[in-house]
Tab-separated table of C-alpha atoms and ligand atoms in Angstrom:
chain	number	residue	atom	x	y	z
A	283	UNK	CA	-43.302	-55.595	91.719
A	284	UNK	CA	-44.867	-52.426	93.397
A	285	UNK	CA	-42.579	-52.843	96.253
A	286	UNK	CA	-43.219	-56.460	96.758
A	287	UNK	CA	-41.792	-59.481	95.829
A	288	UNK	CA	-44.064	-62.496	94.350
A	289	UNK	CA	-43.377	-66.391	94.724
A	290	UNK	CA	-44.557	-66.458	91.161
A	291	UNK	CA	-45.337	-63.794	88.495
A	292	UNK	CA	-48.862	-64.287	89.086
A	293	UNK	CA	-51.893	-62.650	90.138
A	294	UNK	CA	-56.088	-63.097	90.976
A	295	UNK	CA	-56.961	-60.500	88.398
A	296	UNK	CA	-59.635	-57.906	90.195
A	297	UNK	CA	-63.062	-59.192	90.439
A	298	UNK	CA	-65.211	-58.480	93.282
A	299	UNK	CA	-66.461	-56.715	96.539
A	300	UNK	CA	-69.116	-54.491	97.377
A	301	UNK	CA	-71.068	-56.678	97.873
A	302	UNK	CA	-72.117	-58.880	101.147
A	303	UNK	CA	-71.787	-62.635	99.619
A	304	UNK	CA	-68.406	-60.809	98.091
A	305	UNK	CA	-66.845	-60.279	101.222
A	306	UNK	CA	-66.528	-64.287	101.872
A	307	UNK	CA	-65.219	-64.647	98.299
A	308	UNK	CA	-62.173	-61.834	98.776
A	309	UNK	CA	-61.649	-63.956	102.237
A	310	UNK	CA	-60.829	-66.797	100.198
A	311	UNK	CA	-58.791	-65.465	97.237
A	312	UNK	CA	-57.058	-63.598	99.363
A	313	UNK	CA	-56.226	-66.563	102.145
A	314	UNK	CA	-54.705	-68.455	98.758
A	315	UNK	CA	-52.747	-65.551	97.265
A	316	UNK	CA	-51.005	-64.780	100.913
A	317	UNK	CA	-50.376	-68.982	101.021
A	318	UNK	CA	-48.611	-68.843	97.822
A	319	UNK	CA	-47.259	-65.784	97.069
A	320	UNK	CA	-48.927	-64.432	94.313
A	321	UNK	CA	-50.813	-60.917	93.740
A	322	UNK	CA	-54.241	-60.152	94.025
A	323	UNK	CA	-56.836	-57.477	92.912
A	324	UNK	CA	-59.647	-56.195	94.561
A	325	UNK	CA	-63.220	-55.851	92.062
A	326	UNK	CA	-64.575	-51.876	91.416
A	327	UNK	CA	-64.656	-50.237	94.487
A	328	UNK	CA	-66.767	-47.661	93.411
A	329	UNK	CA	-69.895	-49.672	95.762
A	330	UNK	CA	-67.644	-49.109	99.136
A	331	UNK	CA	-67.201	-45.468	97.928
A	332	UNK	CA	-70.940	-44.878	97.506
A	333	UNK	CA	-71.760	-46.894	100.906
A	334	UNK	CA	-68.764	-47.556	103.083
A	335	UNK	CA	-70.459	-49.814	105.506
A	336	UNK	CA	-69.506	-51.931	102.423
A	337	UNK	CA	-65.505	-51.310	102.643
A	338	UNK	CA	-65.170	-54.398	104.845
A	339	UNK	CA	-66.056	-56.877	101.934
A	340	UNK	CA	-62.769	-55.225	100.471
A	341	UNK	CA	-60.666	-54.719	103.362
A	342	UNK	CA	-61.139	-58.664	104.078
A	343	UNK	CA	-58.297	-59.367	101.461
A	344	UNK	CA	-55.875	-57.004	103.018
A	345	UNK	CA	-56.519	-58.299	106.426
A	346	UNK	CA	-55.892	-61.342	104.742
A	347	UNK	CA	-53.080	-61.083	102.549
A	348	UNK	CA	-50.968	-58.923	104.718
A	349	UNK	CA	-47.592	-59.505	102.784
A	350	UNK	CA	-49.268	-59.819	99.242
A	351	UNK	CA	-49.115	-57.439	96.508
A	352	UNK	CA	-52.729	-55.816	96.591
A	353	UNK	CA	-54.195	-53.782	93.457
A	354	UNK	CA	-57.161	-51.610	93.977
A	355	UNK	CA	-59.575	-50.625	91.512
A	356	UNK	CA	-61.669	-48.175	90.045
A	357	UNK	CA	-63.908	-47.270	87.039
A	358	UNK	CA	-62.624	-44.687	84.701
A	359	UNK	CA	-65.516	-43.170	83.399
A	360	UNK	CA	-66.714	-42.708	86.810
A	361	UNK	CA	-63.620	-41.836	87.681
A	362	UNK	CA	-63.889	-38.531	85.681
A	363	UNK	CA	-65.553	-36.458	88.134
A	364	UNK	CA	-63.521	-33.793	89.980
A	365	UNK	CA	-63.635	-35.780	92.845
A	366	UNK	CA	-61.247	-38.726	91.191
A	367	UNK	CA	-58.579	-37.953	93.276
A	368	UNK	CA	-60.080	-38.278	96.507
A	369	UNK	CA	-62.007	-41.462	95.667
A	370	UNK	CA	-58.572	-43.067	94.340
A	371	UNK	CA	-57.109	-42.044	98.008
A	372	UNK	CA	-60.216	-44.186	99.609
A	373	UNK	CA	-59.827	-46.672	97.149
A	374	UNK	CA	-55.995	-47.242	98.517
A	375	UNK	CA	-56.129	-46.418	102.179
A	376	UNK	CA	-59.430	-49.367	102.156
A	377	UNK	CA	-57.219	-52.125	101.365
A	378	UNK	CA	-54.317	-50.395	101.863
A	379	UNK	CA	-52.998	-51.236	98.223
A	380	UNK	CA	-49.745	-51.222	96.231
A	381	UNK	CA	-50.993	-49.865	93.893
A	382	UNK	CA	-54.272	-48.748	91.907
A	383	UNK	CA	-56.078	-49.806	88.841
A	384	UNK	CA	-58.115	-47.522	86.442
A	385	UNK	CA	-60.074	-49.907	84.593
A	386	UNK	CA	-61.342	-48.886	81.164
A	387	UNK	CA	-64.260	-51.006	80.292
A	388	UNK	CA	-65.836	-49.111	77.189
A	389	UNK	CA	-67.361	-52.420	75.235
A	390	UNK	CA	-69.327	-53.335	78.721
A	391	UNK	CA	-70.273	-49.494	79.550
A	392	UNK	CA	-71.678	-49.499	76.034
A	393	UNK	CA	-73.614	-52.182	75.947
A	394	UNK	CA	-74.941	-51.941	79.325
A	395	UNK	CA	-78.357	-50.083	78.977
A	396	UNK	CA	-77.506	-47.998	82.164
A	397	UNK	CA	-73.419	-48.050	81.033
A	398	UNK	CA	-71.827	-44.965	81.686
A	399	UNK	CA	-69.947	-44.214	78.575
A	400	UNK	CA	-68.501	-40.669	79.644
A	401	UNK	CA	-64.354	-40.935	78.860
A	402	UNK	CA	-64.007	-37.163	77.502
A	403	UNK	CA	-61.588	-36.654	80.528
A	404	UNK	CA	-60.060	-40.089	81.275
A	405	UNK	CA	-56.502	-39.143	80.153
A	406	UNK	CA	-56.483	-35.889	81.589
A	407	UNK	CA	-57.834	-37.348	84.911
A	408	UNK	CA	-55.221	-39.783	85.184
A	409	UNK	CA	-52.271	-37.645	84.650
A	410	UNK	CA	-53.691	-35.534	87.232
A	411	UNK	CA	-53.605	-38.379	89.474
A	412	UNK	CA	-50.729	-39.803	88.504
A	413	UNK	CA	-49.018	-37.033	89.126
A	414	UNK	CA	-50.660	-36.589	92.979
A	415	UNK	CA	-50.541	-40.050	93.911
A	416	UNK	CA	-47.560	-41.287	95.963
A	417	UNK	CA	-48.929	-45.224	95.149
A	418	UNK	CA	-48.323	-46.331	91.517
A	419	UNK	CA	-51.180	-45.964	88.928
A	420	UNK	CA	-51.686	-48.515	86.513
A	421	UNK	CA	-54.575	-48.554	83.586
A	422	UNK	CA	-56.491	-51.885	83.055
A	423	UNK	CA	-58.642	-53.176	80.354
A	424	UNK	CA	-61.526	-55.665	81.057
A	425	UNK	CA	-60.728	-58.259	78.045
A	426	UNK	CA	-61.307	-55.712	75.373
A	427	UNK	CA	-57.230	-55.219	75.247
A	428	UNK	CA	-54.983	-52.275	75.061
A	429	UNK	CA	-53.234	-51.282	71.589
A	430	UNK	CA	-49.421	-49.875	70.998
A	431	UNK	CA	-51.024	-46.246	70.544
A	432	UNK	CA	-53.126	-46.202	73.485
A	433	UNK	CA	-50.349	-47.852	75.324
A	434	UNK	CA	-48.309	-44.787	74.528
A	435	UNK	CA	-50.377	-42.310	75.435
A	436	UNK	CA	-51.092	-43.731	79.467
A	437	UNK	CA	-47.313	-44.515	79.775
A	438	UNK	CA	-46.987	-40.374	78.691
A	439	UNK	CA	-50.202	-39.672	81.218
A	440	UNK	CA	-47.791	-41.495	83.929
A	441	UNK	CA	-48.819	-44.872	84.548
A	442	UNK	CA	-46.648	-47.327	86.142
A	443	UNK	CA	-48.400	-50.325	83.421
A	444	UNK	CA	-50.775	-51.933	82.030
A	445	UNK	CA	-52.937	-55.032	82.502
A	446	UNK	CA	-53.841	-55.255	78.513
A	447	UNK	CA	-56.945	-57.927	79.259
A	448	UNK	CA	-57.133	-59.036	76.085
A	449	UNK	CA	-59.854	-60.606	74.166
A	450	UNK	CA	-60.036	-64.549	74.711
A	451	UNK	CA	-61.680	-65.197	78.161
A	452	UNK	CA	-64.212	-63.399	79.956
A	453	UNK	CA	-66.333	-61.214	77.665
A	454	UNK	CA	-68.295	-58.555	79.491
A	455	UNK	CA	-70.162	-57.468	76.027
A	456	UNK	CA	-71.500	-61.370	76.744
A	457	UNK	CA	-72.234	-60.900	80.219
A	458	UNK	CA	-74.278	-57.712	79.423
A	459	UNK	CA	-76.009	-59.656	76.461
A	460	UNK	CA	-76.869	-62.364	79.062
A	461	UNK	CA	-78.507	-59.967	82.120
A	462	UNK	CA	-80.116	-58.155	78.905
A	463	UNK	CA	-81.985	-61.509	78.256
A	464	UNK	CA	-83.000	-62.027	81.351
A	465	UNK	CA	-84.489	-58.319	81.670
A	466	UNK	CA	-86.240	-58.575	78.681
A	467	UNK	CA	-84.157	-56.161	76.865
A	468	UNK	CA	-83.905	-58.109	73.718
A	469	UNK	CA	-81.875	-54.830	71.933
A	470	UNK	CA	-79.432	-54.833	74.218
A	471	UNK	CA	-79.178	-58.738	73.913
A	472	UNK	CA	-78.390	-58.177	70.647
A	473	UNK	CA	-75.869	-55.862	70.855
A	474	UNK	CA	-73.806	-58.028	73.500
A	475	UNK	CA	-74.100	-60.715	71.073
A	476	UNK	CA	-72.809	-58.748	67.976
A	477	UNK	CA	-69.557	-57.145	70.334
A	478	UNK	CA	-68.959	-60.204	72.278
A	479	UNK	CA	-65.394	-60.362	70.473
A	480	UNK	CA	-64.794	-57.071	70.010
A	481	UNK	CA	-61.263	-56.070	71.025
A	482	UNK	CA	-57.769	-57.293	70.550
A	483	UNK	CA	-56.445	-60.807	71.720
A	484	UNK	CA	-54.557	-61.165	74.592
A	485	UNK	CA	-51.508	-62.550	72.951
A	486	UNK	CA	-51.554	-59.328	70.379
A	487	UNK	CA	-52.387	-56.678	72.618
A	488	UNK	CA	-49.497	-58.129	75.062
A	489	UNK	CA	-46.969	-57.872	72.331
A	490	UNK	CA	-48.336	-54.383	71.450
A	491	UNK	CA	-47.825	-52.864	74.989
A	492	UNK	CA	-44.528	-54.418	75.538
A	493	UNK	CA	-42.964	-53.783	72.732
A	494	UNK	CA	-44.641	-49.172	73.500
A	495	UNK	CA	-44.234	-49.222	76.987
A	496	UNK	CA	-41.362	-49.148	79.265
A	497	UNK	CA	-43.538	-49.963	82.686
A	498	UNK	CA	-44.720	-53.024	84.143
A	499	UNK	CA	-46.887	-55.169	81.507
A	500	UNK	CA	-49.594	-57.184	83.187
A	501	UNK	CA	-51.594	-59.661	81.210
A	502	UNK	CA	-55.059	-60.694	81.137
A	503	UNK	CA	-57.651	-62.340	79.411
A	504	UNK	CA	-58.231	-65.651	79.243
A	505	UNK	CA	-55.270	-66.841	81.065
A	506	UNK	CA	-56.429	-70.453	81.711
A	507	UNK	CA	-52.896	-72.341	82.391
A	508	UNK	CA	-49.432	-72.429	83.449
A	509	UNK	CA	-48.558	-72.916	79.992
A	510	UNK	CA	-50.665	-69.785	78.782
A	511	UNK	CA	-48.963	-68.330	82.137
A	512	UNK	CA	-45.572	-68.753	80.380
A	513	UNK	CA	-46.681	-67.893	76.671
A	514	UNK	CA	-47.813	-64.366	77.819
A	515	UNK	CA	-44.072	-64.239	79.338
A	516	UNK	CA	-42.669	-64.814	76.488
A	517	UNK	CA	-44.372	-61.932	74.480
A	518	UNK	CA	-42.960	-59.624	76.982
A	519	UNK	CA	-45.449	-59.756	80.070
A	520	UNK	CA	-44.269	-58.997	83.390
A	521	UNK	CA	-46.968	-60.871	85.285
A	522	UNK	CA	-49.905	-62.792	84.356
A	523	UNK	CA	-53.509	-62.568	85.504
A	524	UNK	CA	-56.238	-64.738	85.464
A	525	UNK	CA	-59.891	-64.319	86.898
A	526	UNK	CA	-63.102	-66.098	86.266
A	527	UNK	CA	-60.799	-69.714	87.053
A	528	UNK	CA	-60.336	-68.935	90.540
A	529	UNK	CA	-63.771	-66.911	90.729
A	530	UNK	CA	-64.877	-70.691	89.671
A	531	UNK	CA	-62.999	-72.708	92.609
A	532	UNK	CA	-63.441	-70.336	95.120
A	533	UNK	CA	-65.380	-72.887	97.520
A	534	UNK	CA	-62.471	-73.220	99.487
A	535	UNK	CA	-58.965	-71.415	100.215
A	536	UNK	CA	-57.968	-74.817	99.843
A	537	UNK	CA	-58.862	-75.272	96.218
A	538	UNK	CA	-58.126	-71.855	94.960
A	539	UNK	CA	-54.328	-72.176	96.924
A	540	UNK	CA	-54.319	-75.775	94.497
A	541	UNK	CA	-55.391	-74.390	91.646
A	542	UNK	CA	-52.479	-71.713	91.526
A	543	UNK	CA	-49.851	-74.793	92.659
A	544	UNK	CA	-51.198	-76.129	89.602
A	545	UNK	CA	-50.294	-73.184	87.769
A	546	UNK	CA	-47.097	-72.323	88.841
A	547	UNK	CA	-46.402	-76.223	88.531
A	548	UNK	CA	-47.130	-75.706	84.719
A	549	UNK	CA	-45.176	-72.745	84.134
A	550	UNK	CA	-42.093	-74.523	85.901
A	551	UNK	CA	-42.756	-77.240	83.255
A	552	UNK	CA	-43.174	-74.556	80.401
A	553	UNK	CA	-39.552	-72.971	81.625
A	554	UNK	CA	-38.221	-76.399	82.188
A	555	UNK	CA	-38.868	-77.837	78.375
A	556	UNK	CA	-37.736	-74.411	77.412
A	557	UNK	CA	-34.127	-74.580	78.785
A	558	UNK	CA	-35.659	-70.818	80.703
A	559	UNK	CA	-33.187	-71.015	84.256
A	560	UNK	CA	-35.122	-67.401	84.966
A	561	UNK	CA	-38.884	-65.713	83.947
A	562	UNK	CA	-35.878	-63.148	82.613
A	563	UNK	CA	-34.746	-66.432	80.365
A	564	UNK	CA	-38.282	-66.843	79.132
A	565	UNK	CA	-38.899	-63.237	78.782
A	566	UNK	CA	-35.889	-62.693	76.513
A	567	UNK	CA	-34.443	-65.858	75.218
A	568	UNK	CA	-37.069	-68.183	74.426
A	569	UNK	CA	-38.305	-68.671	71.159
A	570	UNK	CA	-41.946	-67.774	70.368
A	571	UNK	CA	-43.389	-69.016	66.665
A	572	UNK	CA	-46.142	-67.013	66.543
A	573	UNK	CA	-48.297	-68.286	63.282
A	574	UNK	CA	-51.944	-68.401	61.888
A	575	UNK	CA	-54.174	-65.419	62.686
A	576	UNK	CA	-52.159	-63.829	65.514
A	577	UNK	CA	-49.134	-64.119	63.188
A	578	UNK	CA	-51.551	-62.296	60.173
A	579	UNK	CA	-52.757	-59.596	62.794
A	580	UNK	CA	-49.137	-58.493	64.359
A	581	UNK	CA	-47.531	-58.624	60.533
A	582	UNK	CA	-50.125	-56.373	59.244
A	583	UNK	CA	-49.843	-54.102	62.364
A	584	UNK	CA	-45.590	-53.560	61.950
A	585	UNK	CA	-44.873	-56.437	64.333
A	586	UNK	CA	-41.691	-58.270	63.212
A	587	UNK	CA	-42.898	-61.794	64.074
A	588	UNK	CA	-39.240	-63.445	62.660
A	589	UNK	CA	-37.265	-61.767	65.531
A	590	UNK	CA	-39.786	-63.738	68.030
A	591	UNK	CA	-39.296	-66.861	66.208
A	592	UNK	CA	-35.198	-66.646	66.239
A	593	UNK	CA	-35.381	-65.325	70.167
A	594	UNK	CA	-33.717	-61.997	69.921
A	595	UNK	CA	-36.565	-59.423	70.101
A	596	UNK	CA	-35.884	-56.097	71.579
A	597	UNK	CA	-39.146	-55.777	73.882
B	240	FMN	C1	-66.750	-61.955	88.008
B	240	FMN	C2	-65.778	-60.953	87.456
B	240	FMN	C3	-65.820	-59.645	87.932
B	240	FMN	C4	-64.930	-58.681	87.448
B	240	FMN	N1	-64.937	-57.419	87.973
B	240	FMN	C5	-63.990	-56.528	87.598
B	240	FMN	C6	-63.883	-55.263	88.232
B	240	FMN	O1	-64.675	-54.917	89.110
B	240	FMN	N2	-62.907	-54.430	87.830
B	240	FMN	C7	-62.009	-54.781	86.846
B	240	FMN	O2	-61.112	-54.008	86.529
B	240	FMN	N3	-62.107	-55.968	86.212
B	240	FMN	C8	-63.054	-56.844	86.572
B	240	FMN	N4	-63.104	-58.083	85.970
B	240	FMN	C9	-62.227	-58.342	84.818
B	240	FMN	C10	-61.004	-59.163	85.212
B	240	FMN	O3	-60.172	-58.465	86.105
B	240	FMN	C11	-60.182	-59.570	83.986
B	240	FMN	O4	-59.559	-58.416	83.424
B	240	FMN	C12	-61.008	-60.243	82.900
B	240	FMN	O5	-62.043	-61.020	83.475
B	240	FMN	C13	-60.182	-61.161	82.020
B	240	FMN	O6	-59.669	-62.242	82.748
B	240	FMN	P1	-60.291	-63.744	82.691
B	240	FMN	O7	-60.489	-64.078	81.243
B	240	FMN	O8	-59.259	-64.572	83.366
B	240	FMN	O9	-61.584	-63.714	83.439
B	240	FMN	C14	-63.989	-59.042	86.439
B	240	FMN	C15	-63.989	-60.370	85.970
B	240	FMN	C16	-64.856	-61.308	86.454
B	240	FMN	C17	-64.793	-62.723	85.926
């Protein structure tokens, strides 16, 4: 994937940097994504831009991950400016990545009472950078998810794929709502509380950008297993991301490195019980019965549910 090759089709979704206590953190994840094989994103690194005596907190999980399939990251709406292009050329060179996430984090920017909600230019800006860049651009939500439409319209801006970060784990309209409390901004509270599951579920908005896209599918969003590993295969992902679990064992290398064993040993189990030889096998031959609400929300958006069911969908 992006010119590496992973142990497992897993990844430490993007989470932090910029930060001194971050630096540490990176250290760690990255220590336990080089021991295992798996990819690993680097948080916004819009703080290293604005002060690069802060690049180091980021560079750590290069330096540490030298063989590992490294995703940078950057903020689309502050990505806008004309200087987009040069800041995504920092953002690469600092952790010398494989490749470089726009993240699209509306709901949060919203909510947040200093958010930066400014995305007049964001397709524009990343077809201009998709077409400069020589390292693959992919856009990512923040567990708002990605629909077929909007899916569409980056894969025809040039992006290599999509991390859809659905809704269903970490909700940054609650995180807002929660540092609104504790600043006294009781409107703003509010708001986080009303939008806190705004967005599309993971399992939906993975079935929505497979089934538009051609590029590499990347999903997000509450990822908490090796079985929810192996579900998001199924619907057509590529790779599968999880964040806050690792954020929350990071004490060690040690415990994140068993923490992904434990993942990967689940998703073996998942492909095991599922007669799936290959990820290919789960991808394209196992049989998914979606019902309940997901099954209500695909069917009234055109999804034909039955051809999951039988195992011969055409993602
Ligand atoms: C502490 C934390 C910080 C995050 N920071 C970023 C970030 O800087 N850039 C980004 O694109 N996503 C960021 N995310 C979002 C994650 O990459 C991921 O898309 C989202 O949390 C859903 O995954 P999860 O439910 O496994 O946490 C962050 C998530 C967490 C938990």
């Amino acid at each position: 994937m992006f010119g590496r090759k992973l142990a497992a089709p897993l990844f430490i979704a993007g989470m932090t940097g910029g930060a001194p206590e971050a630096g540490p953190v990176n250290e760690k994840l990255a220590q336990a994504a080089e021991a295992t094989g798996i990819g690993i994103g680097t948080g916004s690194q819009r703080a290293a831009i604005e002060d690069p005596s802060l690049e180091y907190t980021y560079r750590v999980i290069r330096d540490n991950a030298p063989e590992a399939l490294v995703i940078a990251n950057l903020g689309a709406p502050q990505f806008v400016s004309e200087y987009g292009r040069i800041e995504a050329e920092k953002a690469i060179n600092m952790v010398d990545a494989d490749c470089l996430a726009i993240h699209l984090n509306s709901l949060q920017e919203a909510i947040q009472p200093e958010g930066d909600t400014n995305y007049t230019h964001v397709l524009e800006r990343i077809k201009e950078l998709t077409q400069s860049s020589s390292t693959p651009i992919i856009a990512k939500e923040t567990g708002a998810g990605i629909c077929a439409e909007d899916a569409s319209r980056l894969e025809q801006a040039g992006v290599a794929g999509i991390d859809v970060s659905g809704v269903g784990g970490t909700s940054w309209a609650r995180v807002e709502a929660i540092r609104s409390r504790n600043r006294k901004r009781f409107d703003r509270e509010q708001l986080g509380n009303i939008f806190c599951d705004w967005g599309i579920p993971t399992a939906v908005s993975t079935i929505e950008v497979a089934t538009s896209i051609q590029g590499v599918v990347l999903t997000s969003g509450g990822i908490r297993s090796g079985l929810d590993a192996a579900k998001a295969l199924a619907l057509g992902a590529d790779a599968v991301g999880a964040a806050l679990p690792f954020l929350k064992v990071a004490k060690t290398a040690a415990d994140i490195e068993e923490h992904i064993n434990a993942f990967i040993e689940g998703l073996k189990i998942a492909m095991f019980l599922t007669g799936s030889r290959t990820i290919q096998d789960l991808q394209e031959r196992s049989k998914v019965v979606i019902l309940g609400r997901t099954r209500e929300w695909l069917q009234v958006r055109g999804i034909d549910v039955m051809s999951y069911a039988r195992g011969n969908r055409n993602i």
